[in-house]
Amino acid sequence: MTQRYVVIDLETTGNSSKKGDRIIQFAAVVIEEDQIVEEFSTYIHPEQEISLFIEELTGISNETVKDAPIFEEVAEHIVSLLEGACFVAHNVLFDLSFLQEELTRCGHEPFYGSTLDTVELAKILKPTSDGYKLHQLAKEDRIEHLRPHQADSDAYATALLLLSFKEKLLSLPLMTLKQLYRLSFSLQSEVSELINDCMAIKLSKAEVHEPNLVTYRGLAFKKGKQGLEDNYQENEYPTDRQMKIKMLKAAFPEFESRFGQLQMMDVIYGSFESEKDAIIEAGTGIGKSLGYLLPAVYFAKKKQQPVVISTYTLQLQDQLLQKEIPKLKEILPFDFQAVLLKGRSNYLSLAKFERALREKDDHYESALTKMQIIVWLTETETGDRDELNLSSGGQLVWNRLQSDHFVYPGLKKPWIEMDFFEKAKRTAARADLIITNHAFLMTDLITDDAILPKQGYIILDEAHHLEQAASKQFGRRLDYIFVKTFLNRLGTSEQKQLLYRLERIVANHGLEVERAKENLDGKLTDFAYEFEQLFVIIANQTNKLVKGIVPKRLAFKIEERIHWQRATLLAERLYDLLQSIVRLLGEKLDVLKQHEASLGKNALFYVNDCEVILGHFIETKDILFEFFIQPREDYIYWLDCINTSMPNGVVLSAQPVLGSEELWNAYFGQQKSVIMTSATLSVKQSFQFFKTQLGIEKKDIYTASFPSPFHYKEQVKVLVPRDIPDIQTLSIEEFAEASANYIIAGVQAAQGRTMVLFTSHEMLRAAYYTIKDCGLLDDYTLFAQGISGGSKMRLLRNFQTFDKAVLFGTTSLWEGVDIPGEDLSCLMIVRLPFSPPDEPITEARCQLLAKKGKNAFSSYSLPEALLRFRQGFGRLIRTSSDRGVLVVLDRRVLTAKYGVEFQRALPPVEWQEVSINEMATVIEEWV
């Protein structure tokens, strides 16, 4: 490195130097000529008390610093270290602001040199990293970092990261560095200086051609893998059970034969052969994924046609691709190709990105995201957005760069061979297995230009979510922020946004538009104002109806439109305005399309963007019409309430009340064979509820249920406290307080390792804060969904990292959670998982069933709760060696008439009614 870099890390008494927090440890590592040449660290007496929290975080106590120098005594040495150097830190603004405050306080000049933030560098050079905390990056780069939150250890790890980042920069092509350099002036630290140093080094030597990269139109890309050689030689599907076991044991000697898994393979292969549909329930531990992958590959090879495997969650997609597919490749005597295919918007549009790089845009998030993508292009083979770690601002930038249907194919023509979505389609056409998700599958199957086979073979894993996914695809949503975003992007003729550019293109080409004198600007201005007023009225009316206690969802019932008269009148005016806007904007675009050949590429991009916005206006018009003017009787309409004090705090939503045979036929009617599988599909040994949800109760579909191979009686005890109050006699807050005692006792008995499942976030929050405030679990680490922050996967990782951890979860943690071994030993279900009867979708479905003469509780509410209960139970035992305790804090499981149904829903296990002390004793002895 041509410059002297001083890498700094501080430990402090708090987060704000402006509020009087002080430095308690200073460390510096000096780098010259790519070598660490000096290290310095010292504790500093802060002249104030160090809190217990900071002591636990850093290991630095009041005792540690009692004989340490005060800052004034080391300030001169710190100033000399920094003289003529670049100040480097991980989150440089934090460390620099503290140091500047201390230097100024002591009468020294503040630091005026350049700065370099390794967080910024990490985001650019590691765009796919799981996170950008120092310990995460150190682990990724295999940097020894034994004492996080100790300044000397943190500074040394940061210095090694900086050296690693320079190596990464030097490995990039010169053209890539030039692109990064141009954008780097919009960053918050002087990353440009480091890139410039690297460019100078590259220019001083003959550039080495990187064999794994290919360059095109000023960008560098990772070379794609060559296609597989097809070595399949009519290998017949192993119908004999012993043949399968022999094959599996040859690849994995430790393989345990599971009769249900082998049966499942035969059922799926036979269903494909006979072109029949099937519903298969595969209990936990049966090896469901391998149970359908193996017959799917054999059948795909035999028919020379891909089998589509669809999941509901990204987590299962990743598991299939990263774990199960490689395992299957070791088992089979031939190779095969499995590809992941997602919706178009998940992929980067290279045509749009090339255009974006030419824009003069100095916005921080825009520059940083573009830099991330430039580096990512040298690493990715898929162009899939899910590989990137983008900030919320970065996601907004991505939304302008994602692939979509170009109105003018010529814009994409230069990139057609490189285009990621087109490559994904070409790869999928040659693949044996296409792995996708329910949302994309359902969207694709009902489009005219479908990518997936119209008459093919499909396996639907996580099939219990199928009805939910179908309803969402047929559903509608009107989001204030989304409408405002595209409205602002269009602008008016005066605002120099898209409409201004469109008007310039029309004028520059001397074109005339019919009804040009009609004021599109005026219509857009009126629409923007009245749309704002509509959502203000909706928010205000919602507050009146719920009297201050705002639910997450509020039904917008057809028979109660009297409450929404003002909103309806305004919606009718908005509908008329939208008809005019759609007509006027459409006419302008039609004139330009007629002169496409004479328009330049930039003009076509602007016209294309306006076509996309025209589509948004049409969709908004249709939703307003359906929601306020002519609602459908088979749909449910509701408001998602986020914050009713603001117009953007409410979202209008609608979806079909129940599945139907027409809905099923629209998606799957032409398919040759559809296999639906999950660990939880049956209720009371029947698949009728599942079939009714999909509208296929009259169809003749083969069903099979393969139970879990686990010995639950030897692995699980179920406890129900006899002395807990009846949940139906208490408010949410009262029951949360009552249940807190049992949760605390259970956690202490299990020494953490406990997951607590709730049916509502309100009750979770009430219980969490009751427990946290009482202090009885201060020795434990508590993680709460929606409170602790982070994604579901991050919460699970954190839960498994700490020895004495407790995880509080709601809806999404009832399923799709795999925590084998001792990390999870105690599962507590606070309330039987009935959907609230006043929840709009539940209420609408129950009303519709009642109209049909059915008992809504027994035909809908109870079966749904039983399935959810089984899903929650399934979190506890994940392997044949696991042991655990389930505690049900809702006594209705024993006292209500339907309680026996919940008991029967679980495998044969021992149920015990216990006091709180007995509960703790059983947990201690069992786990």
PDB file of N, CA and C in Angstrom, residues 231-282:
ATOM      1  N   ASN A 231     -24.525 -39.089 -19.192  1.00  0.00           N
ATOM      2  CA  ASN A 231     -24.024 -40.464 -19.102  1.00  0.00           C
ATOM      3  C   ASN A 231     -25.113 -41.437 -18.664  1.00  0.00           C
ATOM      4  N   TYR A 232     -26.369 -41.029 -18.853  1.00  0.00           N
ATOM      5  CA  TYR A 232     -27.491 -41.890 -18.481  1.00  0.00           C
ATOM      6  C   TYR A 232     -27.643 -42.989 -19.536  1.00  0.00           C
ATOM      7  N   GLN A 233     -27.610 -44.216 -19.099  1.00  0.00           N
ATOM      8  CA  GLN A 233     -27.676 -45.338 -20.035  1.00  0.00           C
ATOM      9  C   GLN A 233     -28.820 -46.281 -19.645  1.00  0.00           C
ATOM     10  N   GLU A 234     -30.039 -45.766 -19.805  1.00  0.00           N
ATOM     11  CA  GLU A 234     -31.222 -46.592 -19.547  1.00  0.00           C
ATOM     12  C   GLU A 234     -31.137 -47.333 -18.216  1.00  0.00           C
ATOM     13  N   ASN A 235     -30.755 -46.602 -17.170  1.00  0.00           N
ATOM     14  CA  ASN A 235     -30.772 -47.205 -15.832  1.00  0.00           C
ATOM     15  C   ASN A 235     -32.222 -47.300 -15.373  1.00  0.00           C
ATOM     16  N   GLU A 236     -32.701 -48.499 -15.201  1.00  0.00           N
ATOM     17  CA  GLU A 236     -34.089 -48.692 -14.800  1.00  0.00           C
ATOM     18  C   GLU A 236     -34.276 -48.291 -13.337  1.00  0.00           C
ATOM     19  N   TYR A 237     -35.444 -47.730 -13.045  1.00  0.00           N
ATOM     20  CA  TYR A 237     -35.780 -47.391 -11.659  1.00  0.00           C
ATOM     21  C   TYR A 237     -35.759 -48.661 -10.804  1.00  0.00           C
ATOM     22  N   PRO A 238     -35.062 -48.619  -9.647  1.00  0.00           N
ATOM     23  CA  PRO A 238     -34.949 -49.822  -8.797  1.00  0.00           C
ATOM     24  C   PRO A 238     -36.248 -50.098  -8.043  1.00  0.00           C
ATOM     25  N   THR A 239     -37.106 -50.896  -8.616  1.00  0.00           N
ATOM     26  CA  THR A 239     -38.406 -51.180  -7.988  1.00  0.00           C
ATOM     27  C   THR A 239     -38.268 -52.069  -6.754  1.00  0.00           C
ATOM     28  N   ASP A 240     -37.213 -52.883  -6.732  1.00  0.00           N
ATOM     29  CA  ASP A 240     -37.014 -53.786  -5.604  1.00  0.00           C
ATOM     30  C   ASP A 240     -36.461 -53.033  -4.390  1.00  0.00           C
ATOM     31  N   ARG A 241     -37.027 -53.306  -3.224  1.00  0.00           N
ATOM     32  CA  ARG A 241     -36.616 -52.607  -1.999  1.00  0.00           C
ATOM     33  C   ARG A 241     -35.134 -52.820  -1.700  1.00  0.00           C
ATOM     34  N   GLN A 242     -34.649 -54.049  -1.840  1.00  0.00           N
ATOM     35  CA  GLN A 242     -33.249 -54.337  -1.532  1.00  0.00           C
ATOM     36  C   GLN A 242     -32.299 -53.635  -2.490  1.00  0.00           C
ATOM     37  N   MET A 243     -32.729 -53.484  -3.742  1.00  0.00           N
ATOM     38  CA  MET A 243     -31.900 -52.751  -4.717  1.00  0.00           C
ATOM     39  C   MET A 243     -31.698 -51.312  -4.267  1.00  0.00           C
ATOM     40  N   LYS A 244     -32.767 -50.686  -3.771  1.00  0.00           N
ATOM     41  CA  LYS A 244     -32.668 -49.299  -3.298  1.00  0.00           C
ATOM     42  C   LYS A 244     -31.724 -49.227  -2.092  1.00  0.00           C
ATOM     43  N   ILE A 245     -31.923 -50.131  -1.140  1.00  0.00           N
ATOM     44  CA  ILE A 245     -31.085 -50.113   0.069  1.00  0.00           C
ATOM     45  C   ILE A 245     -29.613 -50.301  -0.302  1.00  0.00           C
ATOM     46  N   LYS A 246     -29.338 -51.213  -1.218  1.00  0.00           N
ATOM     47  CA  LYS A 246     -27.957 -51.469  -1.644  1.00  0.00           C
ATOM     48  C   LYS A 246     -27.341 -50.211  -2.258  1.00  0.00           C
ATOM     49  N   MET A 247     -28.113 -49.531  -3.102  1.00  0.00           N
ATOM     50  CA  MET A 247     -27.639 -48.314  -3.747  1.00  0.00           C
ATOM     51  C   MET A 247     -27.353 -47.219  -2.714  1.00  0.00           C
ATOM     52  N   LEU A 248     -28.269 -47.063  -1.761  1.00  0.00           N
ATOM     53  CA  LEU A 248     -28.122 -46.017  -0.744  1.00  0.00           C
ATOM     54  C   LEU A 248     -26.960 -46.324   0.200  1.00  0.00           C
ATOM     55  N   LYS A 249     -26.797 -47.577   0.576  1.00  0.00           N
ATOM     56  CA  LYS A 249     -25.710 -47.948   1.488  1.00  0.00           C
ATOM     57  C   LYS A 249     -24.348 -47.866   0.799  1.00  0.00           C
ATOM     58  N   ALA A 250     -24.312 -48.079  -0.515  1.00  0.00           N
ATOM     59  CA  ALA A 250     -23.050 -47.974  -1.246  1.00  0.00           C
ATOM     60  C   ALA A 250     -22.510 -46.553  -1.170  1.00  0.00           C
ATOM     61  N   ALA A 251     -23.407 -45.566  -1.206  1.00  0.00           N
ATOM     62  CA  ALA A 251     -22.975 -44.162  -1.123  1.00  0.00           C
ATOM     63  C   ALA A 251     -22.804 -43.712   0.324  1.00  0.00           C
ATOM     64  N   PHE A 252     -23.669 -44.225   1.193  1.00  0.00           N
ATOM     65  CA  PHE A 252     -23.636 -43.820   2.600  1.00  0.00           C
ATOM     66  C   PHE A 252     -23.743 -45.058   3.480  1.00  0.00           C
ATOM     67  N   PRO A 253     -22.610 -45.624   3.890  1.00  0.00           N
ATOM     68  CA  PRO A 253     -22.620 -46.861   4.689  1.00  0.00           C
ATOM     69  C   PRO A 253     -23.457 -46.754   5.963  1.00  0.00           C
ATOM     70  N   GLU A 254     -23.573 -45.519   6.507  1.00  0.00           N
ATOM     71  CA  GLU A 254     -24.321 -45.341   7.746  1.00  0.00           C
ATOM     72  C   GLU A 254     -25.827 -45.211   7.500  1.00  0.00           C
ATOM     73  N   PHE A 255     -26.253 -45.303   6.242  1.00  0.00           N
ATOM     74  CA  PHE A 255     -27.667 -45.125   5.897  1.00  0.00           C
ATOM     75  C   PHE A 255     -28.549 -46.119   6.653  1.00  0.00           C
ATOM     76  N   GLU A 256     -29.621 -45.578   7.283  1.00  0.00           N
ATOM     77  CA  GLU A 256     -30.589 -46.422   7.984  1.00  0.00           C
ATOM     78  C   GLU A 256     -31.820 -46.591   7.100  1.00  0.00           C
ATOM     79  N   SER A 257     -32.146 -47.840   6.808  1.00  0.00           N
ATOM     80  CA  SER A 257     -33.300 -48.119   5.953  1.00  0.00           C
ATOM     81  C   SER A 257     -34.591 -47.666   6.636  1.00  0.00           C
ATOM     82  N   ARG A 258     -35.406 -46.877   5.909  1.00  0.00           N
ATOM     83  CA  ARG A 258     -36.696 -46.424   6.419  1.00  0.00           C
ATOM     84  C   ARG A 258     -37.765 -46.913   5.446  1.00  0.00           C
ATOM     85  N   PHE A 259     -38.556 -47.818   5.917  1.00  0.00           N
ATOM     86  CA  PHE A 259     -39.528 -48.473   5.047  1.00  0.00           C
ATOM     87  C   PHE A 259     -40.450 -47.441   4.393  1.00  0.00           C
ATOM     88  N   GLY A 260     -40.885 -46.437   5.169  1.00  0.00           N
ATOM     89  CA  GLY A 260     -41.789 -45.415   4.633  1.00  0.00           C
ATOM     90  C   GLY A 260     -41.161 -44.645   3.492  1.00  0.00           C
ATOM     91  N   GLN A 261     -39.878 -44.320   3.602  1.00  0.00           N
ATOM     92  CA  GLN A 261     -39.193 -43.579   2.546  1.00  0.00           C
ATOM     93  C   GLN A 261     -39.151 -44.387   1.248  1.00  0.00           C
ATOM     94  N   LEU A 262     -38.842 -45.686   1.367  1.00  0.00           N
ATOM     95  CA  LEU A 262     -38.759 -46.540   0.186  1.00  0.00           C
ATOM     96  C   LEU A 262     -40.141 -46.712  -0.450  1.00  0.00           C
ATOM     97  N   GLN A 263     -41.171 -46.813   0.375  1.00  0.00           N
ATOM     98  CA  GLN A 263     -42.540 -46.896  -0.147  1.00  0.00           C
ATOM     99  C   GLN A 263     -42.924 -45.607  -0.871  1.00  0.00           C
ATOM    100  N   MET A 264     -42.528 -44.477  -0.287  1.00  0.00           N
ATOM    101  CA  MET A 264     -42.838 -43.179  -0.882  1.00  0.00           C
ATOM    102  C   MET A 264     -42.229 -43.080  -2.278  1.00  0.00           C
ATOM    103  N   MET A 265     -40.998 -43.552  -2.439  1.00  0.00           N
ATOM    104  CA  MET A 265     -40.339 -43.538  -3.752  1.00  0.00           C
ATOM    105  C   MET A 265     -41.179 -44.289  -4.776  1.00  0.00           C
ATOM    106  N   ASP A 266     -41.665 -45.471  -4.389  1.00  0.00           N
ATOM    107  CA  ASP A 266     -42.433 -46.296  -5.319  1.00  0.00           C
ATOM    108  C   ASP A 266     -43.769 -45.650  -5.674  1.00  0.00           C
ATOM    109  N   VAL A 267     -44.426 -45.040  -4.675  1.00  0.00           N
ATOM    110  CA  VAL A 267     -45.713 -44.389  -4.929  1.00  0.00           C
ATOM    111  C   VAL A 267     -45.537 -43.255  -5.939  1.00  0.00           C
ATOM    112  N   ILE A 268     -44.488 -42.453  -5.758  1.00  0.00           N
ATOM    113  CA  ILE A 268     -44.271 -41.306  -6.656  1.00  0.00           C
ATOM    114  C   ILE A 268     -43.926 -41.776  -8.063  1.00  0.00           C
ATOM    115  N   TYR A 269     -43.025 -42.743  -8.167  1.00  0.00           N
ATOM    116  CA  TYR A 269     -42.652 -43.223  -9.500  1.00  0.00           C
ATOM    117  C   TYR A 269     -43.870 -43.849 -10.183  1.00  0.00           C
ATOM    118  N   GLY A 270     -44.636 -44.623  -9.436  1.00  0.00           N
ATOM    119  CA  GLY A 270     -45.828 -45.251 -10.004  1.00  0.00           C
ATOM    120  C   GLY A 270     -46.867 -44.229 -10.429  1.00  0.00           C
ATOM    121  N   SER A 271     -47.038 -43.154  -9.648  1.00  0.00           N
ATOM    122  CA  SER A 271     -47.997 -42.098  -9.995  1.00  0.00           C
ATOM    123  C   SER A 271     -47.587 -41.396 -11.285  1.00  0.00           C
ATOM    124  N   PHE A 272     -46.292 -41.130 -11.418  1.00  0.00           N
ATOM    125  CA  PHE A 272     -45.804 -40.521 -12.660  1.00  0.00           C
ATOM    126  C   PHE A 272     -46.037 -41.461 -13.852  1.00  0.00           C
ATOM    127  N   GLU A 273     -45.727 -42.728 -13.660  1.00  0.00           N
ATOM    128  CA  GLU A 273     -45.870 -43.707 -14.748  1.00  0.00           C
ATOM    129  C   GLU A 273     -47.327 -43.805 -15.203  1.00  0.00           C
ATOM    130  N   SER A 274     -48.231 -43.803 -14.241  1.00  0.00           N
ATOM    131  CA  SER A 274     -49.656 -43.962 -14.579  1.00  0.00           C
ATOM    132  C   SER A 274     -50.354 -42.628 -14.813  1.00  0.00           C
ATOM    133  N   GLU A 275     -49.593 -41.530 -14.688  1.00  0.00           N
ATOM    134  CA  GLU A 275     -50.113 -40.166 -14.886  1.00  0.00           C
ATOM    135  C   GLU A 275     -51.324 -39.897 -13.976  1.00  0.00           C
ATOM    136  N   LYS A 276     -51.120 -40.207 -12.679  1.00  0.00           N
ATOM    137  CA  LYS A 276     -52.141 -39.965 -11.666  1.00  0.00           C
ATOM    138  C   LYS A 276     -51.624 -38.956 -10.638  1.00  0.00           C
ATOM    139  N   ASP A 277     -52.559 -38.256  -9.988  1.00  0.00           N
ATOM    140  CA  ASP A 277     -52.197 -37.348  -8.899  1.00  0.00           C
ATOM    141  C   ASP A 277     -52.126 -38.130  -7.592  1.00  0.00           C
ATOM    142  N   ALA A 278     -51.366 -37.591  -6.632  1.00  0.00           N
ATOM    143  CA  ALA A 278     -51.254 -38.269  -5.331  1.00  0.00           C
ATOM    144  C   ALA A 278     -51.042 -37.257  -4.222  1.00  0.00           C
ATOM    145  N   ILE A 279     -51.560 -37.575  -3.040  1.00  0.00           N
ATOM    146  CA  ILE A 279     -51.323 -36.800  -1.815  1.00  0.00           C
ATOM    147  C   ILE A 279     -50.563 -37.719  -0.862  1.00  0.00           C
ATOM    148  N   ILE A 280     -49.374 -37.285  -0.436  1.00  0.00           N
ATOM    149  CA  ILE A 280     -48.516 -38.136   0.395  1.00  0.00           C
ATOM    150  C   ILE A 280     -48.104 -37.376   1.650  1.00  0.00           C
ATOM    151  N   GLU A 281     -48.483 -37.909   2.796  1.00  0.00           N
ATOM    152  CA  GLU A 281     -48.028 -37.348   4.066  1.00  0.00           C
ATOM    153  C   GLU A 281     -46.810 -38.146   4.517  1.00  0.00           C
ATOM    154  N   ALA A 282     -45.681 -37.447   4.682  1.00  0.00           N
ATOM    155  CA  ALA A 282     -44.429 -38.115   5.066  1.00  0.00           C
ATOM    156  C   ALA A 282     -43.987 -37.569   6.412  1.00  0.00           C
TER     157      ALA A 282
END
